[in-house]
PDB file of C-alpha atoms and ligand atoms in Angstrom:
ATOM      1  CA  UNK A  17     -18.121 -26.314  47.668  1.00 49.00           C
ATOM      2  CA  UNK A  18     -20.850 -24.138  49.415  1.00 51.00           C
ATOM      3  CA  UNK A  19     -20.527 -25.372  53.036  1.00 49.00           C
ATOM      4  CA  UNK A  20     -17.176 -23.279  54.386  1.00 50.00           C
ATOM      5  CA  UNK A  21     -17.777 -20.992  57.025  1.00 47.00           C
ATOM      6  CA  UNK A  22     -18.367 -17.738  55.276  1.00 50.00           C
ATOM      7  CA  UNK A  23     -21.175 -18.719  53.371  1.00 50.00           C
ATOM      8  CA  UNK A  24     -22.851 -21.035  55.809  1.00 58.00           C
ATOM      9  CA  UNK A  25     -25.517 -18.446  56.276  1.00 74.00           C
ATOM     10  CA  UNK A  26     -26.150 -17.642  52.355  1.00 88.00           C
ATOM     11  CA  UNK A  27     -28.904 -18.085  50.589  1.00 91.00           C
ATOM     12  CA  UNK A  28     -28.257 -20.776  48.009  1.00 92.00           C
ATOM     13  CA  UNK A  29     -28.612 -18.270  45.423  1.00 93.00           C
ATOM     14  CA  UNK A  30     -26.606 -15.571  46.858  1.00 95.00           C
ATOM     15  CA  UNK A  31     -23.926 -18.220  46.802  1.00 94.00           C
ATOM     16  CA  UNK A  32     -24.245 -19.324  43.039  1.00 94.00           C
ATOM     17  CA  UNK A  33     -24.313 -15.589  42.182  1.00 94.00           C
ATOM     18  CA  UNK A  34     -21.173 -14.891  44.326  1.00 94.00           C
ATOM     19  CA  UNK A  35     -19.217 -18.021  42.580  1.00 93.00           C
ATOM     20  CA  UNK A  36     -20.241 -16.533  39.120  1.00 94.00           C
ATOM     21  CA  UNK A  37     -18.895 -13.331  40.086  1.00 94.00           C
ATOM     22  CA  UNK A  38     -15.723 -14.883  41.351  1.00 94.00           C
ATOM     23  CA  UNK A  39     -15.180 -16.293  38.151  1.00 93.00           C
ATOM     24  CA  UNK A  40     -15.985 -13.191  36.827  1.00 93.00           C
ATOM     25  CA  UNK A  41     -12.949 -11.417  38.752  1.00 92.00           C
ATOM     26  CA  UNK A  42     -10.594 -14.272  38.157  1.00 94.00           C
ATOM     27  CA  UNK A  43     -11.037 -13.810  34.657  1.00 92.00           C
ATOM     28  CA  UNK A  44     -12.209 -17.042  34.210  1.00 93.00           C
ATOM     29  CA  UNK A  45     -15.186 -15.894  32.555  1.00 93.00           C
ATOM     30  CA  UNK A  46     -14.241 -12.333  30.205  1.00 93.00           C
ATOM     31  CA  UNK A  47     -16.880  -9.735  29.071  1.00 92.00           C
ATOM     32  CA  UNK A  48     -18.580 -11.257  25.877  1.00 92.00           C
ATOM     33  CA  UNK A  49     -18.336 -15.164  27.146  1.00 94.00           C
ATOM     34  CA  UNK A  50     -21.452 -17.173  27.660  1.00 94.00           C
ATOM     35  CA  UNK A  51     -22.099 -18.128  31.221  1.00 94.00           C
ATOM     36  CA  UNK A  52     -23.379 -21.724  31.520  1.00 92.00           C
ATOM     37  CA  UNK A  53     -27.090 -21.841  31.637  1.00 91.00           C
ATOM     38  CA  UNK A  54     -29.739 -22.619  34.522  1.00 91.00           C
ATOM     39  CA  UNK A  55     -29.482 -26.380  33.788  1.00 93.00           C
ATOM     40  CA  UNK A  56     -25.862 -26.342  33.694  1.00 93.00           C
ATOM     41  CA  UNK A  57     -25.591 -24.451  36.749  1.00 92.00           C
ATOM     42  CA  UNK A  58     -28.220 -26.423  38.647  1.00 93.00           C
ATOM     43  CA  UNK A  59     -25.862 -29.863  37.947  1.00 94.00           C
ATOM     44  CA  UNK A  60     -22.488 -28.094  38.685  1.00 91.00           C
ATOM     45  CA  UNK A  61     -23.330 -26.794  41.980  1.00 90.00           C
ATOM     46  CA  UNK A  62     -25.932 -29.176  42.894  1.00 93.00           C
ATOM     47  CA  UNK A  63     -29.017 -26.757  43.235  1.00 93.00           C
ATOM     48  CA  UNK A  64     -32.487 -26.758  42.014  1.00 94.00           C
ATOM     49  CA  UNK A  65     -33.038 -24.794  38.604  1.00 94.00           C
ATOM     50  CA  UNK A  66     -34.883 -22.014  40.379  1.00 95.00           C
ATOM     51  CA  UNK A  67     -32.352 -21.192  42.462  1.00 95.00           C
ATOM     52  CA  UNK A  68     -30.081 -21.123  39.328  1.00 94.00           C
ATOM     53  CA  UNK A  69     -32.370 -19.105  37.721  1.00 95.00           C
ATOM     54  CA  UNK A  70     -32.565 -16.395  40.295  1.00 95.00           C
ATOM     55  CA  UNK A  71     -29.372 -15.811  41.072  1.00 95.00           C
ATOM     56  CA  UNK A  72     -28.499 -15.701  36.788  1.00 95.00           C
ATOM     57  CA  UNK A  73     -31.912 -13.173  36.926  1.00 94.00           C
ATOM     58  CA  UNK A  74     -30.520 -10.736  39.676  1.00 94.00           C
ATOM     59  CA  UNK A  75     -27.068 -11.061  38.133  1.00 94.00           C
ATOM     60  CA  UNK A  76     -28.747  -9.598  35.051  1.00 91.00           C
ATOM     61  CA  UNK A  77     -30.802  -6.562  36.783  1.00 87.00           C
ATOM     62  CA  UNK A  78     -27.547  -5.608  38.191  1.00 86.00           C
ATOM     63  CA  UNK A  79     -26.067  -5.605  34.944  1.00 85.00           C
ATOM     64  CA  UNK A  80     -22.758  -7.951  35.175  1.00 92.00           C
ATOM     65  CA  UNK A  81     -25.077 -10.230  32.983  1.00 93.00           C
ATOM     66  CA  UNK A  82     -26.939  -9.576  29.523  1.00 89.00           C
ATOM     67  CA  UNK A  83     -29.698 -11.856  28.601  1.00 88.00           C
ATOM     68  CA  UNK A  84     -30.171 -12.426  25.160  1.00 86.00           C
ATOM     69  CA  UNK A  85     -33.141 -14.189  23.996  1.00 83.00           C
ATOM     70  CA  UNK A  86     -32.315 -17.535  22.826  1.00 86.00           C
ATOM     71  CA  UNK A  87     -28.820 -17.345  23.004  1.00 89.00           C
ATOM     72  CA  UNK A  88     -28.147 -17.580  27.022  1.00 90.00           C
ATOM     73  CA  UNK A  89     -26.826 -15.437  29.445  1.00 92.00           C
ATOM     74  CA  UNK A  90     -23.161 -13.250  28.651  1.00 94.00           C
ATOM     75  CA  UNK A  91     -20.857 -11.569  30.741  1.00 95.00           C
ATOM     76  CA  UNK A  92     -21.750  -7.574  30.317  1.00 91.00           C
ATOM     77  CA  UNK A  93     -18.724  -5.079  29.769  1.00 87.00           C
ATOM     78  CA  UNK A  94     -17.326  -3.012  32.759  1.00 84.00           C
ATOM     79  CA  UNK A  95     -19.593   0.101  32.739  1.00 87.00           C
ATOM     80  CA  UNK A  96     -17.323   3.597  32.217  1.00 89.00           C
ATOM     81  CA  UNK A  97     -17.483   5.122  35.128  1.00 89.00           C
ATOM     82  CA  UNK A  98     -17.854   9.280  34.780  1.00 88.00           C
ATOM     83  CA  UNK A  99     -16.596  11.013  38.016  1.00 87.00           C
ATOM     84  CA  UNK A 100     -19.575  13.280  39.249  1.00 88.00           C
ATOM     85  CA  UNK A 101     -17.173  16.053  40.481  1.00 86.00           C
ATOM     86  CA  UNK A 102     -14.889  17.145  37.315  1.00 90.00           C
ATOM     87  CA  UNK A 103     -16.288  19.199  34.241  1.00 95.00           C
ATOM     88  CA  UNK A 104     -15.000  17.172  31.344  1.00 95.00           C
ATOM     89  CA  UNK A 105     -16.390  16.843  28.005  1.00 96.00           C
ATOM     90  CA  UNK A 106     -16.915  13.520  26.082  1.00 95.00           C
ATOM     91  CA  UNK A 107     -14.141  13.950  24.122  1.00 96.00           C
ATOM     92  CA  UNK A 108     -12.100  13.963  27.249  1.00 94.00           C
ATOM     93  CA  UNK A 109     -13.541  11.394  29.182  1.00 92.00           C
ATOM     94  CA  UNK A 110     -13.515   9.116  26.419  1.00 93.00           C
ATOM     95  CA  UNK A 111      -9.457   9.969  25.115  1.00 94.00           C
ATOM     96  CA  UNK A 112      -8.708   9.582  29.098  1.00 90.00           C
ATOM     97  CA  UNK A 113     -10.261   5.673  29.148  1.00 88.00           C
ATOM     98  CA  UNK A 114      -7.911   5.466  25.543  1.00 91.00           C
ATOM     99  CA  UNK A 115     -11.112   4.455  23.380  1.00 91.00           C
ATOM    100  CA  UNK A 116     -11.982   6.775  20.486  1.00 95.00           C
ATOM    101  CA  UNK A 117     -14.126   9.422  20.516  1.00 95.00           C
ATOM    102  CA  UNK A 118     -16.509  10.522  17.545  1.00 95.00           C
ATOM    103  CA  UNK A 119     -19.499  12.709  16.992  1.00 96.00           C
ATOM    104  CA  UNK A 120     -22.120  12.145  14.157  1.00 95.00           C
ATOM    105  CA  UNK A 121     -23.605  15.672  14.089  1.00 95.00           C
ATOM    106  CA  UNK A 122     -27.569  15.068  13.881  1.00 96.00           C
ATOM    107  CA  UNK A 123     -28.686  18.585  13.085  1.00 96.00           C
ATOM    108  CA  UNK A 124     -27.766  22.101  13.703  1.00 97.00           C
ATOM    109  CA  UNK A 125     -30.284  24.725  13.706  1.00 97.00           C
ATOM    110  CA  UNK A 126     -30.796  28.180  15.300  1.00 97.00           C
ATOM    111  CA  UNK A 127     -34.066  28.560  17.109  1.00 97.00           C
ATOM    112  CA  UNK A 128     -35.746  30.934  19.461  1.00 96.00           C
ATOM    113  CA  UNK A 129     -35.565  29.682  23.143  1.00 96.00           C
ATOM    114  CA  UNK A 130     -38.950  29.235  25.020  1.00 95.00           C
ATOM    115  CA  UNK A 131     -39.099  31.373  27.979  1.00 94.00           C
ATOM    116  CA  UNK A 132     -37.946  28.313  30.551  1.00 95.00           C
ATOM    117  CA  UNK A 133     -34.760  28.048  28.405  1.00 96.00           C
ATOM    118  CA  UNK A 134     -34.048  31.889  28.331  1.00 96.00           C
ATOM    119  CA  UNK A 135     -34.136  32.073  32.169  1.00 95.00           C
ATOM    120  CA  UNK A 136     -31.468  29.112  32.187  1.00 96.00           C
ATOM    121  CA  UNK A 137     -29.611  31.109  29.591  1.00 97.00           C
ATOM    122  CA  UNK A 138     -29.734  34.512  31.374  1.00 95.00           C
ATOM    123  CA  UNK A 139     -30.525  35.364  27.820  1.00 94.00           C
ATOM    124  CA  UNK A 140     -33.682  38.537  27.232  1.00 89.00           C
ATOM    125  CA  UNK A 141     -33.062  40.123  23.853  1.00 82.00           C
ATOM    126  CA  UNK A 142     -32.060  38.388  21.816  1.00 79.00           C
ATOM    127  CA  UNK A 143     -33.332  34.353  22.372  1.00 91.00           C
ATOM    128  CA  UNK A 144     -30.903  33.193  19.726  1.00 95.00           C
ATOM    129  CA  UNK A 145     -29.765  29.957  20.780  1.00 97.00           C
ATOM    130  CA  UNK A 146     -28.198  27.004  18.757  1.00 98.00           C
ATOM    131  CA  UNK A 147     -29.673  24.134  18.827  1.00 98.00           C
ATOM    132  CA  UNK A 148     -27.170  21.228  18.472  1.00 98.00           C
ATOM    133  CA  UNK A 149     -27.655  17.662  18.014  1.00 98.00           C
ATOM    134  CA  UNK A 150     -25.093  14.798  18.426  1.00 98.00           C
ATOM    135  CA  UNK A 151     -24.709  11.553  18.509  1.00 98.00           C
ATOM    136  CA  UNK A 152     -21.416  10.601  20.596  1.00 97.00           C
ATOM    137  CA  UNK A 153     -19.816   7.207  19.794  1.00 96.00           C
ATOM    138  CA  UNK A 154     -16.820   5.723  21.555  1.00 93.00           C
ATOM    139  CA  UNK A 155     -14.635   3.207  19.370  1.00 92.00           C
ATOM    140  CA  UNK A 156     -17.932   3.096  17.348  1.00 93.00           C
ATOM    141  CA  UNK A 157     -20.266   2.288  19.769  1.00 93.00           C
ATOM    142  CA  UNK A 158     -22.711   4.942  20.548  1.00 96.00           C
ATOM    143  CA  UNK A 159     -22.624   5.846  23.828  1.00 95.00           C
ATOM    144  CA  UNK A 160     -24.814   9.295  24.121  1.00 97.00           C
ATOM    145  CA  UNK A 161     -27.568  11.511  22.701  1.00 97.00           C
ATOM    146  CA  UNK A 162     -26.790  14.921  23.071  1.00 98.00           C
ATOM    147  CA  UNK A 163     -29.420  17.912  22.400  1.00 98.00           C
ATOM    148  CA  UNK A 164     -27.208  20.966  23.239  1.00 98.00           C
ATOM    149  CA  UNK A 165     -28.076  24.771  23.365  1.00 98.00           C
ATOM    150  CA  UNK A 166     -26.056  27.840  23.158  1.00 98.00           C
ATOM    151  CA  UNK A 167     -26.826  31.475  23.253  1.00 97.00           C
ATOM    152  CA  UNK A 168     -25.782  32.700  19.862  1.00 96.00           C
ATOM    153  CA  UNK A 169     -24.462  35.719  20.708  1.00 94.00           C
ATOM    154  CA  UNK A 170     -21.529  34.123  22.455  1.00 95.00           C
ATOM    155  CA  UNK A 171     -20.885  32.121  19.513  1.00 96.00           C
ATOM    156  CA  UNK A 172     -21.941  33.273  16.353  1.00 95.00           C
ATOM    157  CA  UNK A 173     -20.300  31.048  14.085  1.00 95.00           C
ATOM    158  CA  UNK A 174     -20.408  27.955  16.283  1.00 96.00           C
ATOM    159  CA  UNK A 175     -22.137  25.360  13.356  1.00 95.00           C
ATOM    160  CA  UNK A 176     -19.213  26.022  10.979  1.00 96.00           C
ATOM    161  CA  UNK A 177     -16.406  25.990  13.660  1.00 96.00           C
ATOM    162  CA  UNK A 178     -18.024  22.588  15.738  1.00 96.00           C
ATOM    163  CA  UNK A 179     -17.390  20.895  12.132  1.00 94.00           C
ATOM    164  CA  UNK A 180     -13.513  22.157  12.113  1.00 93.00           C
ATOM    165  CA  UNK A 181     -13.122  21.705  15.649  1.00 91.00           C
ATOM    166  CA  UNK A 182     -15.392  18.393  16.792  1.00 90.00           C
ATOM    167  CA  UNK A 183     -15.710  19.032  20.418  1.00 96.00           C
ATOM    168  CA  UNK A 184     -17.453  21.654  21.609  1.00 97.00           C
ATOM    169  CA  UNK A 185     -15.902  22.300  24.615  1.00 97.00           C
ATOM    170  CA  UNK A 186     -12.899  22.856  22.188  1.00 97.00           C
ATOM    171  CA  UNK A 187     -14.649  25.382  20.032  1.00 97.00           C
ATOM    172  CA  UNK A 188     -16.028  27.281  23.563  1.00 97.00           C
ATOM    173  CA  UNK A 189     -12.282  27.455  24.885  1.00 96.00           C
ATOM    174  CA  UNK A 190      -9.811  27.687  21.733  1.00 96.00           C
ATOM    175  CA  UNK A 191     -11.975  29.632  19.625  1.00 96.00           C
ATOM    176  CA  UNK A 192     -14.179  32.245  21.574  1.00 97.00           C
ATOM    177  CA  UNK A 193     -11.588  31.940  24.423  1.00 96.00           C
ATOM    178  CA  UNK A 194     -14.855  31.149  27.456  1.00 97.00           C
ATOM    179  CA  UNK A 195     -13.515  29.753  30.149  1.00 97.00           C
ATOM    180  CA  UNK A 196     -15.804  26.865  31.841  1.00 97.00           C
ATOM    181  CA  UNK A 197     -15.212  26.737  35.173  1.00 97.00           C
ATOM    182  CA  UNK A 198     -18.523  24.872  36.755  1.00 96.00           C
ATOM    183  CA  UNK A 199     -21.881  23.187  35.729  1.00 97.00           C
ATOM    184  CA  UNK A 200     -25.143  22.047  37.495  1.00 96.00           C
ATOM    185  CA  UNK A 201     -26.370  18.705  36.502  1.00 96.00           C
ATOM    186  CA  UNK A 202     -28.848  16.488  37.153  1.00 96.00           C
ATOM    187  CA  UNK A 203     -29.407  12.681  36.581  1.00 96.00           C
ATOM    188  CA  UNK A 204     -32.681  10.866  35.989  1.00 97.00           C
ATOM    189  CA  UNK A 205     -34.047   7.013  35.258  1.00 97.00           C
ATOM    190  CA  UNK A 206     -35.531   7.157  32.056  1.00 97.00           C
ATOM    191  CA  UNK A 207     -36.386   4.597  29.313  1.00 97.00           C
ATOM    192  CA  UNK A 208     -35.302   4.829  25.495  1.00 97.00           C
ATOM    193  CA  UNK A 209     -37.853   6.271  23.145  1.00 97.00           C
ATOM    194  CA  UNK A 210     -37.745   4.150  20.359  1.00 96.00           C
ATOM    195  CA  UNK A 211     -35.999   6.912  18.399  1.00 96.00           C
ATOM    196  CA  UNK A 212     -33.384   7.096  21.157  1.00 96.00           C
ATOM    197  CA  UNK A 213     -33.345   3.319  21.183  1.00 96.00           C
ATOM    198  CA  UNK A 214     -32.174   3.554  17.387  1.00 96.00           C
ATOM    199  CA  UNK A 215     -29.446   5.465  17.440  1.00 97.00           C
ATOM    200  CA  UNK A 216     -28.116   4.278  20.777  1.00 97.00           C
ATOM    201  CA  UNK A 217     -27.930   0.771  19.569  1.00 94.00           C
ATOM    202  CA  UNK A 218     -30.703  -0.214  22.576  1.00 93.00           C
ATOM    203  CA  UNK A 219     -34.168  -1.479  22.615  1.00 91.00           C
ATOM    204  CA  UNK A 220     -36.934   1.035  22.355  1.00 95.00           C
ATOM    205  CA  UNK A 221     -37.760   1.035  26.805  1.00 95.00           C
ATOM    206  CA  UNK A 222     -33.889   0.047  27.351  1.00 93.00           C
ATOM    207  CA  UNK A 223     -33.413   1.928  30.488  1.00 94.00           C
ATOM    208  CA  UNK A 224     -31.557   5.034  30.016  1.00 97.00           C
ATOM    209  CA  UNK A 225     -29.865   7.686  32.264  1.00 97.00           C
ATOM    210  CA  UNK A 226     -31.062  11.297  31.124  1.00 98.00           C
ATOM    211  CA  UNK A 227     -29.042  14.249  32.177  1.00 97.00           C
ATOM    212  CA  UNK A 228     -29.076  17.855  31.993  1.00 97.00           C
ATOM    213  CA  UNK A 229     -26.218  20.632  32.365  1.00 97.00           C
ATOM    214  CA  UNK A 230     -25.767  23.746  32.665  1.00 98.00           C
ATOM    215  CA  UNK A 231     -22.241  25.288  32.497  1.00 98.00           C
ATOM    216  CA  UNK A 232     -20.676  28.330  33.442  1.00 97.00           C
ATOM    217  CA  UNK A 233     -17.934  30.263  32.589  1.00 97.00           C
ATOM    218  CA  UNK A 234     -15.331  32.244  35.004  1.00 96.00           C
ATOM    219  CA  UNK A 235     -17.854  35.383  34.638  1.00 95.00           C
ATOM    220  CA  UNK A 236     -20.780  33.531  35.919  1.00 95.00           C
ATOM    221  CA  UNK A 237     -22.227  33.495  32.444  1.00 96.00           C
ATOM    222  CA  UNK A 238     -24.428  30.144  31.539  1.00 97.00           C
ATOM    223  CA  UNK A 239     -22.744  29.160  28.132  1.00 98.00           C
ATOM    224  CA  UNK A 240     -24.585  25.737  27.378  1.00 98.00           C
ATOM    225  CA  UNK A 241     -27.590  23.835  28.583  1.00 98.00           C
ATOM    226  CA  UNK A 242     -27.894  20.233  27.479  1.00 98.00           C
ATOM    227  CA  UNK A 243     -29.824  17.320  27.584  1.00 98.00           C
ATOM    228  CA  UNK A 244     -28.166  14.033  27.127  1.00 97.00           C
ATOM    229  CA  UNK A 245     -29.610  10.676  27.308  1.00 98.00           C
ATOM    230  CA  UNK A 246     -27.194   7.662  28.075  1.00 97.00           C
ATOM    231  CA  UNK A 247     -27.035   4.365  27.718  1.00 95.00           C
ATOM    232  CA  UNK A 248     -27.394   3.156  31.328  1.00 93.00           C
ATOM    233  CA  UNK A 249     -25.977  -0.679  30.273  1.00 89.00           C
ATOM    234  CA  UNK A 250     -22.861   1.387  29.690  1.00 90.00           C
ATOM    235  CA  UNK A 251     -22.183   3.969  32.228  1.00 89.00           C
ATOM    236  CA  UNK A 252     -22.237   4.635  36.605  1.00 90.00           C
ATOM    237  CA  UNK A 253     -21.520   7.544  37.816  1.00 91.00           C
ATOM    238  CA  UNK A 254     -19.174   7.809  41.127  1.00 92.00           C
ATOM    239  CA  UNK A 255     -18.535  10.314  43.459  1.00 89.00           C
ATOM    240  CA  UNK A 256     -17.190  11.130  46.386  1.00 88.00           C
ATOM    241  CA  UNK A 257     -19.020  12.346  49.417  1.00 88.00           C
ATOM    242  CA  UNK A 258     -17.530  14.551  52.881  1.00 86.00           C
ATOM    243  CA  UNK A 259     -19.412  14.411  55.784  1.00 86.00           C
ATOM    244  CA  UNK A 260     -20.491  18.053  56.310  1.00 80.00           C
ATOM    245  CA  UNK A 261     -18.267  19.120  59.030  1.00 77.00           C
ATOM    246  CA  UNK A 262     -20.345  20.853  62.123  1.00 74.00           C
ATOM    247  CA  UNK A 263     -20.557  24.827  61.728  1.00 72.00           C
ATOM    248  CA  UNK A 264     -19.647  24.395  57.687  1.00 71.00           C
ATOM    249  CA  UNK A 265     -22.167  25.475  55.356  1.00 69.00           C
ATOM    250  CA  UNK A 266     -22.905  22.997  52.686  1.00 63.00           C
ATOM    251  CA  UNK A 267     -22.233  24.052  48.873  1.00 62.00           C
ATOM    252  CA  UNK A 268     -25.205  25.236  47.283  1.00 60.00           C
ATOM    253  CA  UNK A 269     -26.367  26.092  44.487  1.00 57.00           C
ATOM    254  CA  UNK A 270     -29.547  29.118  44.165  1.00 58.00           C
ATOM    255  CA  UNK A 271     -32.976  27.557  42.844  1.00 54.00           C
ATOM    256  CA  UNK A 272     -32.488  29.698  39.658  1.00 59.00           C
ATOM    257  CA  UNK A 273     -29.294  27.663  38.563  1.00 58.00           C
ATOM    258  CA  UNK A 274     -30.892  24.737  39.201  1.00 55.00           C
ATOM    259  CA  UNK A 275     -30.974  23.018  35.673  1.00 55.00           C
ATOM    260  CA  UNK A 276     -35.035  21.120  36.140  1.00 54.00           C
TER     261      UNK A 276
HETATM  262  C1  16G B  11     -20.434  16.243  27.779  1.00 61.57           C
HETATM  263  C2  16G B  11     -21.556  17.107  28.290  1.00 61.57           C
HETATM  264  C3  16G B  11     -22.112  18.048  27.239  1.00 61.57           C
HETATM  265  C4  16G B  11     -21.044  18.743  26.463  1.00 61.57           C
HETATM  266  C5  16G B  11     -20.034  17.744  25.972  1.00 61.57           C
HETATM  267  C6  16G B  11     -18.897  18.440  25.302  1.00 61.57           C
HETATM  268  C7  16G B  11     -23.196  16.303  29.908  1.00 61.57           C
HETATM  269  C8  16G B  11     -24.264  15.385  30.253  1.00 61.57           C
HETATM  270  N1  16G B  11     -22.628  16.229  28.716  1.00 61.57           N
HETATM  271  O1  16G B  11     -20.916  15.236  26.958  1.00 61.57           O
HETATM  272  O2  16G B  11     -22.849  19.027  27.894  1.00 61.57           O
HETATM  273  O3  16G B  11     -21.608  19.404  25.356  1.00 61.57           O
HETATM  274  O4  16G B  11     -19.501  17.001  27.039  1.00 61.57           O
HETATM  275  O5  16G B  11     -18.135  17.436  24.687  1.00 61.57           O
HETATM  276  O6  16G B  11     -22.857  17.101  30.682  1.00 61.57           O
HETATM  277  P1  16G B  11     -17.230  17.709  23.459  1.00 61.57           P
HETATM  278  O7  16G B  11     -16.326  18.836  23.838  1.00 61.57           O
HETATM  279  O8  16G B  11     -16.543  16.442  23.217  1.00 61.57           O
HETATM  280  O9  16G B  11     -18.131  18.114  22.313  1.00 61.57           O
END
């Protein structure tokens, strides 16, 4: 089974990974099944256990397996995949993928932004902000921990209207009528705290992906900054990237904008 031409060169492993993976594709093995073990494997393609073990090891740091402890090894689910380049909101990306979106509103409180937070807000007197945070669930899994802050001013009622409304970026656009028309983010490794870890559904040091953003409106005025933490078992982010042409200046954005 291993010795055709293409995979001569292989590494035995690389080969027992790529014939899991294959099986994977064919739908031979669907997200959720159990993937025979390191003995099994060993006797079915005739290697030693170590190699089985490796490849079933680095099929798990890339994520197409999850380990559980005592139970064996299990195909993982397809990770959602967020575009980098649109400015969607969860409620949107999740309706788009047809699962179910749903917030559990954590706490809502208005504090007085620190000085950091007032130069990302553009905001001098007054600091008002909301503070706003969600948990984001999609067909009941939780998916995202949101920590969300808004300069008051621009939306005075925003607690009572979120719980009519649900989505925030609903409330900003069909209620106080701001226009979003770009956002800075960032993305970051990070592990769960074990807070984090409990409402995500994760281990406390699950690794996580941590985001910020801050979004605009048509006038150029920062409406949100956020910090979200994500479960990085469920999502990759993809985007497209142009060669700069020669003589073209590359998009940026100023230092000030920069979301840290
Ligand atoms: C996304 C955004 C968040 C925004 C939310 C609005 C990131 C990392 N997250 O989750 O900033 O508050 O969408 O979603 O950018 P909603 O309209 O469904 O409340």
């Amino acid at each position: 089974m291993f010795y055709n031409e293409m995979r001569v060169a292989m590494p035995l492993y690389v080969q027992v990974k790529q014939l899991i993976k294959e099986m994977i594709d064919k739908g031979e093995l669907r997200p959720g099944d159990r993937v025979p073990g390191e003995r099994e494997l060993a006797e079915r393609f005739r290697v030693s256990r170590m190699t089985a073990r490796q490849a079933l090891n680095e099929l798990e740091a890339e994520g197409v397996l999850v380990r559980i402890q005592g139970k064996g090894s299990f195909v993982a689910r397809p990770k959602i995949r967020q575009a980098l380049l649109a400015l969607t909101s969860f409620t949107e990306d999740m309706l788009l993928r047809g699962l179910t979106p749903h917030t559990k509103s954590l706490k809502t409180e208005v504090v007085e932004a620190d000085r950091d937070l007032a130069e990302l807000l553009g905001l001098v007197i007054p600091r008002e902000v909301w503070r706003i945070e969600r948990l984001r669930t999609a067909d009941g899994e939780p998916m995202a921990f949101e920590v969300s802050y808004v300069p008051r001013r621009l939306c005075p009622d925003l607690d009572e209207q979120l719980r009519k409304e649900g989505s925030l970026y609903g409330v900003f656009e069909r209620v106080y009528g701001l226009r979003l028309v770009r956002a800075t983010q960032t993305i970051e490794a990070g592990i769960a705290s074990r807070e984090q870890g409990g409402l995500l559904g994760i281990k406390a040091g699950a690794a996580v992906l941590l985001l910020t953003r801050l979004t605009f409106t048509d006038e150029g005025v920062p409406v949100e900054y956020v910090k979200s933490v994500y479960r990085a078992d469920r999502y990759k982010f993809v985007a497209e990237l142009v060669r700069v042409a020669e003589g073209r200046e590359p998009v940026r954005v100023t230092q000030k904008e920069l979301p840290r």
